[in-house]
Amino acid sequence: MKFSRADADVFSPDAVLAETALARTTHLCVAAHQDDIEIMAHSGITTCYEQPRRHFTGVVVTDGAGSPRSGPYASLNDAEMRDLRRNEQRRAAVLGKYNLQLQLAHPSSAIKTADPDARADLCAIFSACAPEIVYLHSPADKHDTHVALLLRCLEVLRMLPIGNRPRRVVGCEVWRDLDWLVDRDKIALDASARPDLAAALLRLFDSQISGGKRYDAATLGRRAANATFHTAHATDEMTAVTWAMDLTPLIVDERLNVRDYTLAHVERLRADIAQRLEKFGA
């Protein structure tokens, strides 16, 4: 399978043809950077882990060249960092027993400016599979590349024939938590399964962890906090939760404006806070 960039990486851990692997994909995560998949979509990874009829495919769209670096990685140039992060993502695909790992190697600028080659690559991927669920970044994320990629993905998904669109699309927390959503807007992605695997997958991205960002500790801590603080009047049903927002309406109805759809979630939070304060005499 060919993509627009010569340095795009197509990696099948069990050596299945990429076209075959995409066609059998049941769970698809399209993320901006190496390690985003493991932060966003542990629920999908473990749902498919060693399950013969379920297949998890990961897509990383950017090349990872601009990541901050310090410690043992402080002296690496952009080319060396790209190679290192690509190999880390490959190792995650092996450990997590992914069906397929694609790394499209676009610079972040290509995503932010809606580069036609990046769009064509995304279109090729979405057209070649029919997943049950797609994990994307949240439209309320605060990382510019994450939000830009989310918009590019929605644009492509809306171009597909209705019958070829995924059954469910969710926007996952990464660079802004989604615990602020009112309860009826929250999708709980159960990340409780295989905690040892969750920790091991995150630790594989040492270029980030030893390079100055403790994504491993932060991600596992956030999942545990989400599970505990979900409800005040019941015991925990899950030990780890990743919050997500339902984006399926945005691909069912192209008339919906992404900005307005997202801000409606903020307005429901505002109304919830106001109602509770007013109830007790504020």
Coordinates of C-alpha atoms in Angstrom, one line a residue, residues 65-218:
A65 CA 10.1 15.6 14.5
G66 CA 9.2 18.6 16.6
S67 CA 8.8 17.0 20.0
P68 CA 10.6 18.5 23.0
R69 CA 13.8 16.6 24.0
S70 CA 16.1 16.6 26.9
G71 CA 18.2 14.2 29.0
P72 CA 19.6 11.4 26.9
Y73 CA 17.8 12.7 23.8
A74 CA 18.8 16.4 24.0
S75 CA 21.4 16.1 21.2
L76 CA 19.2 14.4 18.7
N77 CA 18.3 16.3 15.5
D78 CA 14.9 16.1 13.9
A79 CA 15.8 13.3 11.6
E80 CA 17.1 11.2 14.4
M81 CA 14.1 11.9 16.5
R82 CA 11.8 10.9 13.7
D83 CA 13.6 7.5 13.4
L84 CA 13.5 7.0 17.1
R85 CA 9.9 7.7 17.5
R86 CA 8.9 5.6 14.5
N87 CA 10.7 2.6 16.0
E88 CA 9.1 3.2 19.4
Q89 CA 5.7 3.1 17.7
R90 CA 6.6 -0.1 15.8
R91 CA 7.5 -1.7 19.1
A92 CA 4.2 -0.7 20.6
A93 CA 2.4 -2.3 17.7
V94 CA 4.2 -5.6 18.4
L95 CA 3.7 -5.5 22.1
G96 CA 0.0 -4.5 21.8
K97 CA -0.5 -7.1 19.0
Y98 CA -1.9 -4.5 16.6
N99 CA -3.4 -5.6 13.3
L100 CA -1.6 -2.8 11.5
Q101 CA 0.4 0.3 12.3
L102 CA 0.6 3.1 9.7
Q103 CA 2.9 6.2 10.2
L104 CA 2.2 8.7 7.4
A105 CA 5.2 11.0 8.3
H106 CA 3.5 14.3 7.4
P107 CA 4.9 17.5 9.1
S108 CA 2.4 19.1 11.5
S109 CA 2.1 22.0 9.1
A110 CA 0.5 19.8 6.5
I111 CA -2.3 18.9 8.8
K112 CA -2.9 22.4 9.9
T113 CA -3.1 23.7 6.3
A114 CA -5.2 20.9 5.0
D115 CA -2.5 19.7 2.6
P116 CA -4.1 17.7 -0.2
D117 CA -1.6 14.8 0.1
A118 CA -2.4 14.3 3.8
R119 CA -6.1 14.4 2.9
A120 CA -5.6 11.8 0.2
D121 CA -3.8 9.5 2.6
L122 CA -6.6 9.8 5.2
C123 CA -9.1 9.2 2.4
A124 CA -7.3 6.0 1.3
I125 CA -7.3 4.6 4.8
F126 CA -10.9 5.4 5.7
S127 CA -12.1 4.1 2.3
A128 CA -10.2 0.8 2.8
C129 CA -11.8 -0.2 6.1
A130 CA -15.2 -0.4 7.8
P131 CA -14.4 -0.3 11.5
E132 CA -17.0 -0.6 14.2
I133 CA -15.5 2.3 16.1
V134 CA -13.0 5.1 15.2
Y135 CA -11.0 6.8 17.9
L136 CA -10.1 10.4 17.1
H137 CA -8.8 13.4 19.0
S138 CA -11.4 15.5 20.8
P139 CA -12.5 18.8 19.3
A140 CA -12.0 20.3 22.8
D141 CA -8.3 19.4 22.8
K142 CA -5.9 22.2 23.4
H143 CA -3.1 20.9 21.1
D144 CA -3.4 22.7 17.7
T145 CA -2.2 19.6 15.7
H146 CA -4.7 17.4 17.5
V147 CA -7.6 19.7 16.7
A148 CA -6.5 20.2 13.1
L149 CA -6.2 16.4 12.5
L150 CA -9.6 15.9 14.0
L151 CA -11.1 18.3 11.5
R152 CA -9.2 16.7 8.6
C153 CA -10.6 13.3 9.6
L154 CA -14.1 14.6 9.9
E155 CA -13.9 16.2 6.5
V156 CA -12.8 12.9 4.9
L157 CA -15.4 10.8 6.8
R158 CA -18.1 13.1 5.6
M159 CA -17.0 12.5 2.0
L160 CA -17.6 8.8 2.2
P161 CA -20.9 7.3 1.1
I162 CA -23.3 7.0 4.1
G163 CA -23.2 3.2 4.0
N164 CA -19.4 3.2 4.2
R165 CA -19.0 5.5 7.3
P166 CA -18.0 3.9 10.6
R167 CA -20.8 3.0 13.0
R168 CA -19.3 5.0 15.8
V169 CA -16.7 7.8 16.1
V170 CA -15.5 9.1 19.4
G171 CA -13.2 12.0 20.3
C172 CA -10.8 11.1 23.1
E173 CA -9.0 13.1 25.8
V174 CA -5.3 13.7 25.4
W175 CA -4.2 17.4 25.8
R176 CA -7.4 18.4 27.6
D177 CA -9.2 16.1 30.0
L178 CA -12.9 15.5 29.3
D179 CA -14.0 15.0 32.9
W180 CA -15.7 18.4 32.7
L181 CA -18.4 17.0 30.4
V182 CA -21.8 16.5 32.0
D183 CA -22.4 12.9 32.7
R184 CA -24.9 12.4 29.9
D185 CA -22.3 13.6 27.4
K186 CA -19.5 11.3 28.7
I187 CA -18.5 8.1 26.9
A188 CA -16.5 5.9 29.3
L189 CA -13.8 4.0 27.4
D190 CA -13.0 1.2 29.9
A191 CA -9.2 1.1 30.2
S192 CA -9.2 -1.3 33.1
A193 CA -8.1 -4.4 31.2
R194 CA -4.4 -5.5 31.2
P195 CA -2.9 -2.8 33.4
D196 CA 0.5 -4.3 33.0
L197 CA 0.2 -4.0 29.2
A198 CA -1.0 -0.4 29.6
A199 CA 2.0 0.6 31.6
A200 CA 4.4 -1.3 29.3
L201 CA 3.0 0.3 26.2
L202 CA 3.5 3.8 27.6
R203 CA 7.0 3.1 28.8
L204 CA 8.1 2.1 25.3
F205 CA 8.1 5.8 24.3
D206 CA 11.2 6.6 26.3
S207 CA 12.1 9.4 23.9
Q208 CA 9.3 11.3 25.6
I209 CA 9.5 10.0 29.1
S210 CA 13.2 10.3 29.7
G211 CA 13.1 13.2 27.4
G212 CA 11.2 15.2 29.9
K213 CA 7.5 14.3 29.8
R214 CA 6.1 11.7 32.2
Y215 CA 3.2 10.6 29.9
D216 CA 3.2 7.2 31.5
A217 CA 2.5 8.3 35.0
A218 CA 0.2 11.0 34.0

